[in-house]
Amino acid sequence: MKKTSLVIVESPTKAKTLGKILGKSYCVVASYGHLIDLPASKLGVEIEKGFQPSYEVIHGRNKTLTMLKKESKNKEDIFVATDPDREGEAIGWHIKNKLFNNKKVWRVVFHEITPQAVKEAFKNPRDFDLNMVEAQIGRRVLDRLVGYFLSPLLWKKIARGLSAGRVQSVALRQIVEREKQINNFKPQEYWEIEAKLVQALISQRSTVSPFSAKLIKIGDKKAEIKDKAQADSLVADIKNKQFIVSQVKQAEKKRSPYAPFITSTLQQDAFNKLRFNANKTMRIAQQLYEGIDIGQESPVGLITYMRTDSTHVAEEALNQVRVFIAQNYGKDYLPAKPNFYKVKKHVQAAHEAIRPTLISHRPENLKNYLTPDQYKLYELIYRRFLASQMTPARYLNTSVEIKAENYIFSASGFSLIFDGFLACYNLEEEENKEKKDKLPELKKDETLKLIELITSQHFTKAPPRFSDSSLIKILEEEGIGRPSTYAPIIYTLILRHYIRRIKGYFHPTELGCMVSDLLVEYFPRVMNVKFTATMEEELDEIEEGQIGRLKVLQDFYLPFKENLDFAQKHIKKEVIVSDQICDKCGKPMVVKWGRKGKFLSCSDFPNCKNSKAITTGVKCPQAGCNGELVERYSRRGHFYGCTNYPKCRFISNTLPEPA
């Protein structure tokens, strides 16, 4: 059969899946992402002409455009089925304007790659959403203005090759400021006293396990124990007191299920439960969305679109999951009505949460078709969605107050009455917690026997460094960027050597701190969290047709230009002189930054081009090697290598202990 329609998507995997769903009359081809963009070597924005962008074909992408033009010949219909977001809309719009300006091009949108969803979308194509395109252009121009003008200032002050970004630099500031909080933190010592107790009437039984109660008050004041001497003095006074239950409170509490995943919560949970970084999570989710061969006629998209802010679930999917819960768990696990979750401001109602495309695709049945990582992430998404439509878990919470004269101790515990949604989500964790927190049945005025008093020393802790999960959480809470940008932001910060990921947590480098401090000093508005969040809201309002792109760009650029002019006049090159002398000309060596990290360069450059690595001072552990280890960088992160490379190829992700 002759192929009568052309369908354009971004990726070859998606093209393969769609091709098999649509059949032989459709020719499905991939654009491999953006083909048209702002020029790489110049600003590409005519500021005086209303910030008009000047687009051009991305270097090396002409062959793809030629292929698309060729494939379109003799086709009755042309469909653009790129992703259902701003970027997907813009990719298709640029292709249409470049190649098919005189042809009718249909836009097709679907949020899951299943036969039913795809065929329904092709029955109801639409025109391009120009508001979405305008919002994408607005974001792209804003990012270009910031990057194009700020990056040269970083070159002038610190080193060539550095970059700044409208959102990435604000994210960097969060990491740098957290590091400063950690460095400035002074731990305070405090002590706790814990009583191990049993019920007096049954204390003779050898099988009775004591429970713990913590000293919380002395008289009417909070128990604040500052040192060991004070703790020991209190123990000496308490140990001969009689312990009596003064109050028992019991209350049934409910724990409601979580909403189905959106992009940010998926990234957070994948890190917390699977230790996947944000980039890995999105890469695997893309594979699950675009199609997996599960032994059927064609690959199947196992999850809905993974870049979404919406917790909305299609009615058909709700009906399917409710039938599944009733049949597999029973009526007690099924709420009378579907659970609905709050949708954030500016979220499009047409977008869905991240969920399995078919609830009948149980993870355990697909395990043989998925890689281990695909299986873990799919199971996480599946169980979260299933749990989101189940009844709450119910607990009996018990809190007990115990008096030893004027000393007041507190103990609490809970028991699970009904597991509800925990039957399929997080059950093991809850069971372990229940065993740990269980209390015996205590009654008011009951006498308790003291087994022992335990004192323990503690220190207040500095705030923790950000992980993928906690950084994404604060970016989302503060409105910095959008969930679809979080993984690329983190990747860029690591790639630029501004931060390192060490055991899952982000450490700013010396370079990252310098860049952040410079931008905060000269561009406080651009680096302001609230300002950045406002910009994101205005981009959303462009997409909704509530505000024009020009106004947003003008409101941003005028104060930005004032900061820019001031910075260009006052910024001076920062030279860090080392304690080493150039062994070729005798001049001092200075610290510089390059593509592979920090190094020493002769201060008389370019007259003297001598340079050398800054070593860690740790000898290379390779037998027979007299080199030292230096920190190096690659796209995968930082590592330690030998100064005698390539003769010595020793590498390590961590710095070995000095011999």
XYZ file of C-alpha atoms in Angstrom:
659
model
C 0.000 0.000 0.000
C 1.274 3.452 -0.913
C 2.121 5.656 2.059
C -0.184 8.676 1.765
C 0.611 10.569 5.000
C 3.827 11.864 6.559
C 4.166 11.951 10.356
C 7.033 13.836 12.014
C 8.144 13.008 15.578
C 11.366 13.712 17.517
C 12.921 10.306 18.185
C 13.439 7.142 16.127
C 12.071 4.974 18.962
C 8.845 6.940 18.989
C 8.758 6.774 15.167
C 9.044 2.987 15.289
C 6.237 2.631 17.844
C 3.914 5.024 16.003
C 4.673 3.453 12.636
C 3.453 0.056 13.790
C 0.331 1.532 15.400
C -0.652 3.662 12.390
C 0.026 1.080 9.705
C 1.439 1.052 6.191
C -0.337 4.138 4.867
C 1.715 6.362 7.195
C 5.399 7.213 6.827
C 6.728 8.124 10.298
C 10.103 9.895 10.491
C 12.172 11.468 13.277
C 13.535 15.010 13.423
C 15.937 14.114 16.272
C 14.860 17.176 18.265
C 15.191 20.829 17.272
C 16.277 21.626 13.703
C 15.876 25.404 13.878
C 17.264 27.610 16.643
C 18.977 30.907 17.421
C 22.498 31.122 15.940
C 25.283 29.650 18.042
C 27.887 32.376 17.365
C 25.908 35.602 17.805
C 23.028 37.065 19.819
C 20.395 36.349 17.161
C 17.877 38.716 18.785
C 17.105 42.149 17.350
C 16.487 44.012 20.592
C 15.516 47.306 18.943
C 12.929 45.540 16.795
C 10.829 44.135 19.602
C 13.304 41.349 20.516
C 12.736 39.692 17.158
C 14.583 36.342 17.037
C 16.658 35.439 13.967
C 16.401 31.688 13.507
C 18.667 29.495 11.426
C 19.196 25.816 10.748
C 21.305 24.190 13.467
C 24.755 23.198 12.223
C 24.685 19.697 10.734
C 20.880 19.459 10.575
C 20.366 20.372 6.892
C 20.418 16.688 5.941
C 17.429 16.019 8.193
C 15.499 18.922 6.667
C 16.306 17.624 3.183
C 15.079 14.169 4.207
C 11.812 15.610 5.557
C 11.273 17.621 2.375
C 11.894 14.531 0.263
C 9.584 12.358 2.349
C 6.791 14.945 2.079
C 6.574 14.688 -1.712
C 3.353 13.094 -2.968
C 1.968 12.891 0.579
C -1.665 13.884 0.941
C -1.352 14.889 4.614
C 1.480 16.055 6.853
C 1.143 15.555 10.610
C 3.445 16.825 13.369
C 3.253 14.486 16.381
C 6.055 15.919 18.497
C 5.764 15.938 22.298
C 2.712 17.657 23.860
C 4.575 20.579 25.447
C 6.088 23.947 24.489
C 9.255 22.435 23.077
C 7.326 19.904 20.998
C 5.018 22.636 19.696
C 7.990 24.829 18.755
C 9.913 22.004 17.041
C 6.956 21.293 14.757
C 6.149 24.975 14.164
C 9.720 25.703 13.026
C 9.705 22.712 10.657
C 6.369 23.805 9.204
C 7.599 27.379 8.597
C 10.892 26.215 7.082
C 9.613 23.481 4.778
C 5.850 23.585 4.447
C 4.837 27.246 4.504
C 2.464 26.732 1.590
C 1.072 23.401 2.772
C -1.468 22.500 5.399
C 0.297 20.845 8.303
C -1.749 19.268 11.086
C -0.708 19.152 14.730
C -1.456 15.889 16.548
C -1.248 15.654 20.330
C -1.463 12.592 22.582
C -0.201 11.917 26.107
C 0.303 8.178 25.798
C 1.542 6.051 22.917
C -1.161 3.406 22.819
C -3.232 2.366 19.782
C -6.419 3.895 21.159
C -4.871 7.248 22.180
C -2.870 7.609 18.942
C -5.742 6.741 16.596
C -8.092 9.067 18.479
C -5.543 11.917 18.188
C -5.186 11.411 14.421
C -8.970 11.563 14.043
C -8.922 14.993 15.754
C -5.868 16.948 14.533
C -5.633 20.679 15.267
C -3.731 23.773 14.179
C -0.543 24.823 15.954
C -1.062 26.553 19.292
C 0.655 29.885 18.682
C 0.427 30.857 22.356
C 2.526 27.809 23.254
C 5.005 28.755 20.522
C 5.117 32.347 21.804
C 5.864 31.110 25.338
C 8.684 28.910 24.059
C 10.144 31.794 22.031
C 9.889 34.034 25.100
C 11.805 31.536 27.230
C 14.424 30.993 24.536
C 15.006 34.733 24.033
C 15.204 35.372 27.784
C 17.748 32.597 28.200
C 19.763 33.871 25.225
C 19.853 37.450 26.585
C 21.111 36.277 29.959
C 23.620 33.766 28.609
C 24.948 35.941 25.793
C 25.606 39.001 27.941
C 26.595 37.428 31.260
C 28.975 34.759 29.982
C 31.555 37.296 28.610
C 31.563 39.028 31.993
C 32.491 35.734 33.640
C 35.259 35.332 31.063
C 36.562 38.821 31.873
C 36.480 38.314 35.620
C 37.297 34.616 36.059
C 38.043 32.493 32.974
C 37.022 31.949 29.365
C 34.507 29.255 28.545
C 32.265 29.833 31.560
C 28.528 30.272 31.172
C 25.602 31.733 33.081
C 21.924 30.887 32.762
C 18.719 32.557 33.830
C 17.540 29.527 35.808
C 20.723 27.468 36.237
C 22.525 30.338 38.020
C 19.691 30.727 40.552
C 19.813 26.961 41.167
C 23.593 27.244 41.643
C 23.001 30.011 44.190
C 20.834 27.641 46.270
C 23.671 25.088 46.410
C 26.368 27.692 47.165
C 24.343 29.370 49.909
C 23.583 26.015 51.517
C 27.341 25.279 51.548
C 27.981 28.617 53.276
C 25.352 27.758 55.892
C 27.119 24.435 56.508
C 30.558 26.083 56.768
C 29.297 28.788 59.123
C 27.335 26.398 61.300
C 28.533 25.981 64.878
C 27.184 22.785 66.469
C 25.662 23.088 69.940
C 25.975 20.249 72.424
C 22.871 18.850 74.106
C 21.985 15.703 76.021
C 18.907 13.513 76.223
C 17.729 11.190 78.970
C 15.738 8.106 78.072
C 14.008 5.819 80.554
C 13.612 2.115 79.856
C 10.383 1.064 81.586
C 8.091 -1.915 82.069
C 4.680 -2.277 83.677
C 5.203 -2.963 87.373
C 2.595 -5.729 87.585
C 4.199 -7.826 84.857
C 7.833 -6.833 85.355
C 8.762 -10.288 86.694
C 8.089 -11.962 83.370
C 11.324 -12.696 81.521
C 9.693 -12.222 78.116
C 8.546 -8.647 78.770
C 10.344 -6.111 76.602
C 10.861 -2.629 78.038
C 9.659 0.442 76.179
C 11.339 3.841 75.974
C 10.191 7.243 77.225
C 12.100 10.498 76.786
C 12.478 13.266 79.384
C 10.714 16.326 77.916
C 9.957 18.610 80.884
C 11.281 19.473 84.313
C 8.377 21.107 86.101
C 6.783 23.525 83.651
C 9.941 24.094 81.624
C 11.300 22.235 78.613
C 14.118 19.866 79.546
C 17.261 21.496 78.151
C 20.355 19.531 79.124
C 23.569 21.221 78.003
C 26.371 18.922 79.217
C 27.258 15.560 80.757
C 27.552 16.913 84.293
C 23.985 18.204 84.186
C 22.759 14.924 82.642
C 24.501 12.831 85.332
C 23.099 15.046 88.091
C 19.557 14.628 86.758
C 19.946 10.837 86.432
C 21.108 10.649 90.062
C 17.961 12.512 91.145
C 15.509 10.684 88.861
C 16.567 7.063 89.429
C 14.932 6.772 92.835
C 11.633 8.369 91.805
C 8.414 6.467 91.240
C 7.209 6.426 87.609
C 3.450 6.760 87.165
C 1.380 7.021 83.987
C -0.283 10.437 84.229
C -2.027 10.583 80.861
C -2.920 8.260 77.982
C -4.328 9.625 74.748
C -5.467 7.497 71.849
C -6.737 8.731 68.512
C -7.428 7.076 65.211
C -5.635 8.855 62.372
C -5.739 8.473 58.626
C -2.903 8.659 56.176
C -4.145 9.498 52.703
C -2.440 8.175 49.563
C -0.099 10.375 47.562
C -1.141 11.935 44.275
C 0.058 10.150 41.124
C 3.467 11.291 39.953
C 4.225 14.530 38.158
C 7.727 15.140 36.793
C 9.167 16.639 39.973
C 7.728 14.061 42.389
C 8.850 11.217 40.130
C 12.402 12.584 40.151
C 12.312 12.983 43.939
C 10.923 9.501 44.657
C 13.239 7.829 42.135
C 16.199 9.348 43.970
C 14.902 8.552 47.456
C 13.866 4.969 46.701
C 16.052 3.910 43.764
C 18.995 6.360 44.050
C 18.463 7.408 40.409
C 19.671 10.919 39.627
C 17.249 13.220 37.793
C 18.891 12.740 34.407
C 18.760 8.942 34.667
C 15.128 9.023 35.800
C 14.050 11.116 32.804
C 16.057 9.011 30.348
C 14.424 5.771 31.532
C 10.974 7.380 31.706
C 11.418 8.495 28.078
C 12.092 4.881 27.088
C 8.968 3.687 28.891
C 6.889 6.416 27.247
C 8.175 5.952 23.690
C 7.607 2.236 23.521
C 8.896 -1.122 24.792
C 8.679 -4.417 22.923
C 6.631 -6.670 25.229
C 6.075 -9.485 22.776
C 3.048 -8.013 21.026
C 2.682 -6.955 17.396
C 4.260 -3.575 18.038
C 6.149 -1.805 20.843
C 3.876 -0.377 23.530
C 4.168 2.915 25.400
C 3.973 1.788 29.021
C 3.539 5.198 30.697
C 1.963 8.541 29.853
C 4.059 11.592 28.931
C 6.699 12.137 31.610
C 7.025 15.955 31.458
C 3.937 17.217 33.248
C 2.864 19.404 36.173
C -0.642 17.943 36.281
C -2.124 15.347 38.662
C -5.197 15.012 36.432
C -6.134 11.471 35.351
C -8.318 10.658 32.347
C -11.779 9.326 33.193
C -11.204 6.076 31.300
C -8.012 5.380 33.262
C -9.834 6.096 36.531
C -12.568 3.619 35.615
C -9.979 0.946 34.730
C -7.993 1.319 37.949
C -11.136 1.292 40.130
C -12.290 -1.983 38.568
C -8.778 -3.406 39.084
C -8.720 -2.403 42.786
C -12.159 -3.891 43.439
C -11.245 -7.184 41.748
C -7.739 -7.578 43.205
C -7.937 -5.942 46.637
C -11.637 -5.851 47.548
C -14.266 -3.204 48.229
C -12.625 -1.989 51.464
C -9.712 -0.669 49.415
C -11.886 1.226 46.933
C -13.123 4.732 47.834
C -16.797 5.521 47.136
C -15.633 8.124 44.600
C -12.350 8.539 42.705
C -9.609 10.442 44.542
C -8.901 13.838 42.996
C -5.813 15.901 43.732
C -5.176 19.625 43.683
C -3.853 20.937 40.367
C -1.365 23.808 40.498
C -1.889 27.242 39.013
C -1.252 27.537 35.244
C -1.369 23.737 34.745
C -3.207 22.727 31.565
C -6.212 20.500 32.267
C -5.518 18.425 29.157
C -2.219 17.190 30.592
C -2.214 14.044 32.696
C -0.212 12.724 35.600
C 2.483 10.126 34.942
C 0.715 6.763 35.088
C 0.774 3.340 33.428
C -1.084 3.409 30.120
C -2.850 0.167 31.033
C -3.337 -0.957 34.634
C -3.481 -4.550 33.332
C 0.249 -4.254 32.466
C 1.427 -5.457 35.866
C 5.162 -4.896 36.505
C 5.801 -8.537 37.420
C 4.331 -9.662 34.081
C 6.666 -7.348 32.120
C 9.859 -8.038 34.058
C 11.379 -10.229 31.335
C 10.922 -7.462 28.729
C 12.435 -4.633 30.753
C 15.973 -3.824 31.857
C 16.433 -3.894 35.658
C 16.318 -0.077 35.806
C 13.276 0.128 33.533
C 11.505 -2.407 35.724
C 12.295 -0.510 38.954
C 11.036 2.803 37.600
C 7.946 1.288 35.965
C 7.047 -0.528 39.190
C 7.424 2.744 41.123
C 5.109 4.587 38.694
C 2.615 1.712 38.593
C 2.329 1.307 42.355
C 2.111 5.061 42.973
C -0.782 5.382 40.529
C -2.575 2.313 41.877
C -2.187 3.557 45.459
C -3.436 7.033 44.523
C -6.930 5.606 43.907
C -7.143 3.476 47.059
C -8.534 4.192 50.527
C -6.424 5.806 53.281
C -4.440 3.753 55.796
C -5.762 3.929 59.366
C -3.667 3.956 62.528
C -4.275 3.993 66.248
C -1.890 6.624 67.634
C -1.061 6.428 71.331
C 0.718 9.166 73.287
C 1.621 8.623 76.938
C 2.770 11.097 79.599
C 4.706 9.627 82.528
C 5.588 11.518 85.713
C 8.456 10.879 88.070
C 7.468 13.599 90.572
C 8.348 16.874 88.757
C 10.062 15.072 85.849
C 7.807 14.443 82.859
C 8.595 11.750 80.288
C 6.835 11.126 76.986
C 6.345 8.018 74.881
C 4.364 7.503 71.704
C 3.574 4.696 69.324
C 1.118 3.541 66.755
C -0.472 0.399 65.451
C -1.801 -0.124 61.957
C -5.550 -0.795 61.983
C -6.086 -0.996 58.210
C -3.379 -0.819 55.568
C -5.451 0.781 52.763
C -3.195 2.093 49.997
C -0.128 0.744 51.830
C -1.175 -2.684 50.562
C 0.622 -1.812 47.341
C 2.857 1.136 48.235
C 5.553 1.363 50.927
C 4.128 -1.440 53.081
C 7.486 -2.859 54.197
C 8.644 0.541 55.474
C 5.433 1.003 57.475
C 5.607 -2.496 58.972
C 9.166 -1.848 60.194
C 8.054 1.460 61.717
C 5.128 -0.209 63.480
C 7.388 -2.788 65.125
C 9.725 -0.044 66.300
C 7.017 2.279 67.693
C 4.670 -0.188 69.373
C 3.713 0.503 73.019
C 2.188 -1.868 75.589
C -1.381 -1.202 76.741
C -0.947 1.382 79.504
C -3.564 2.876 81.850
C -3.733 6.182 83.685
C -2.253 6.045 87.242
C -0.502 2.755 86.443
C 2.855 2.297 88.179
C 5.896 1.536 86.047
C 9.194 -0.033 86.964
C 12.401 1.691 85.876
C 14.879 -0.683 84.243
C 17.554 1.895 83.446
C 18.176 5.542 82.560
C 20.249 6.155 79.465
C 21.983 9.454 78.748
C 23.066 10.299 75.227
C 25.147 13.151 73.861
C 24.007 14.955 70.709
C 24.986 17.963 68.657
C 22.761 20.193 66.573
C 23.330 19.481 62.894
C 23.999 21.789 59.993
C 21.426 21.745 57.179
C 22.183 18.882 54.789
C 23.617 19.408 51.323
C 21.160 19.175 48.480
C 20.566 15.895 46.670
C 18.707 15.489 43.375
C 15.544 15.014 45.409
C 15.883 17.937 47.838
C 17.175 20.375 45.185
C 14.253 19.573 42.879
C 11.884 19.955 45.845
C 13.111 23.462 46.678
C 13.251 24.522 43.014
C 9.629 23.476 42.635
C 8.539 25.103 45.916
C 10.240 28.378 44.992
C 8.963 28.321 41.392
C 12.452 28.254 39.884
C 12.272 26.768 36.380
C 9.803 24.034 35.502
C 9.948 20.273 36.192
C 10.993 19.557 32.595
C 14.098 21.749 33.123
C 15.333 20.319 36.448
C 17.350 17.410 35.047
C 19.069 19.566 32.348
C 19.868 22.256 34.963
C 21.620 19.757 37.247
C 23.439 18.181 34.292
C 24.682 21.608 33.096
C 25.934 22.640 36.553
C 27.963 19.423 36.771
C 29.195 19.746 33.188
C 30.419 23.319 33.838
C 32.318 22.098 36.928
C 30.256 24.414 39.133
C 29.129 21.528 41.362
C 30.103 17.932 42.036
C 27.811 15.069 42.906
C 29.547 13.146 45.713
C 27.698 10.113 47.103
C 24.451 11.569 45.808
C 24.894 15.074 47.274
C 25.917 18.341 45.591
C 29.094 20.148 46.606
C 29.822 23.502 44.936
C 33.320 23.812 43.543
C 35.555 26.824 44.162
C 34.682 27.906 40.633
C 30.947 27.531 41.251
C 31.183 29.684 44.386
C 33.097 32.398 42.518
C 30.570 32.466 39.673
C 27.584 32.588 42.024
C 29.060 35.331 44.231
C 29.936 37.458 41.197
C 26.442 37.195 39.721
C 24.759 37.909 43.072
C 26.927 41.033 43.496
C 26.342 42.539 40.055
C 22.984 41.024 39.049
C 20.939 40.722 42.259
C 17.635 40.907 40.363
C 18.460 38.091 37.940
C 19.706 35.960 40.848
C 16.659 36.722 42.984
C 14.468 33.669 43.597
C 11.164 35.570 43.642
C 12.026 37.446 40.444
C 12.883 34.188 38.666
C 9.612 32.630 39.857
C 7.658 35.646 38.578
C 9.299 35.245 35.168
C 8.158 31.616 35.048
C 4.603 32.630 35.862
C 4.653 35.251 33.104
C 5.841 32.651 30.584
C 2.883 30.495 31.633
C 0.600 33.503 31.139
C 1.970 33.945 27.590
C 0.995 30.317 26.904
C -2.492 31.012 28.240
C -2.817 34.117 26.050
C -3.106 36.444 29.062
C -0.003 38.537 28.360
C 2.153 39.392 25.336
C 5.711 38.171 24.839
C 7.006 41.674 24.101
C 5.897 43.081 27.461
C 7.586 40.263 29.375
C 10.858 40.777 27.498
C 10.793 44.561 27.891
C 10.068 44.370 31.618
C 13.036 42.043 32.015
C 15.560 43.709 29.735
C 15.455 47.372 30.821
C 16.652 46.828 34.443
C 18.905 44.003 33.265
C 20.641 46.414 30.867
C 21.293 48.860 33.728
C 22.993 46.117 35.768
C 24.890 45.023 32.687
C 26.272 48.515 31.932
C 27.373 48.949 35.550
C 29.066 45.535 35.639
C 30.918 46.084 32.363
C 32.449 49.294 33.752
C 33.399 47.989 37.172
C 34.298 44.309 36.796
C 38.036 43.682 36.767
C 39.973 40.507 36.144
C 40.565 38.536 39.317
C 44.082 37.123 39.418
C 44.917 34.448 41.975
C 48.681 34.268 42.377
C 50.023 30.902 43.557
C 53.138 30.270 45.622
C 54.832 28.529 42.678
C 57.340 29.996 40.218
C 57.385 29.235 36.476
C 60.279 26.837 35.837
C 60.759 28.303 32.327
C 60.864 32.064 32.909
C 60.894 32.574 36.677
C 57.653 34.574 36.803
C 54.896 33.721 39.346
C 52.337 31.095 38.351
C 48.647 32.053 38.560
C 45.509 29.950 39.001
C 43.258 29.624 35.958
C 40.244 27.566 34.982
C 39.885 25.636 31.755
C 37.637 23.049 30.151
C 39.144 20.294 32.320
C 39.224 22.239 35.573
C 41.702 24.353 37.546
C 45.390 24.597 36.535
C 48.487 26.800 36.938
C 49.571 29.122 34.143
C 52.532 31.466 33.831
C 51.572 35.063 34.679
C 53.538 36.204 31.598
C 51.121 34.447 29.225
C 51.065 34.696 26.171
C 54.822 35.455 26.144
C 55.358 32.313 28.210
C 52.841 29.524 27.629
C 54.023 27.235 30.401
C 51.237 25.574 32.406
C 50.869 22.626 34.734
C 48.245 20.762 36.688
C 47.442 21.525 40.307
C 48.047 18.266 42.143
C 46.268 16.997 45.240
C 49.578 16.192 46.937
C 48.619 12.493 47.033
C 51.120 10.133 45.405
C 49.827 7.828 42.684
C 49.181 4.383 44.269
C 50.129 2.561 41.054
C 53.197 0.372 41.680
C 56.394 1.869 40.268
C 54.803 5.256 39.478
C 56.207 8.439 41.007
C 53.410 10.731 39.793
C 50.812 12.588 41.821
C 47.043 12.571 41.506
C 45.221 15.512 39.962
C 41.508 16.196 39.769
C 40.116 15.909 36.258
C 36.689 16.320 34.693
C 34.661 14.511 32.076
C 31.021 14.500 30.982
C 30.371 11.875 33.645
C 31.742 14.067 36.450
C 35.045 14.526 38.229
C 37.692 11.876 38.916
C 41.340 11.617 39.943
C 44.078 10.729 37.471
C 47.870 10.569 37.450
C 50.175 13.388 36.310
C 52.116 10.762 34.324
C 49.137 10.075 32.003
C 49.213 8.491 29.405
C 52.127 6.422 30.721
C 50.159 5.783 33.896
C 46.431 5.286 33.434
C 45.408 5.082 37.090
C 41.990 6.659 37.759
C 39.702 6.732 40.800
C 36.332 8.325 41.561
C 37.516 9.107 45.096
C 40.835 10.439 46.362
C 42.838 7.584 47.927
C 44.237 8.078 51.407
C 47.879 9.319 51.368
C 50.329 6.456 51.773
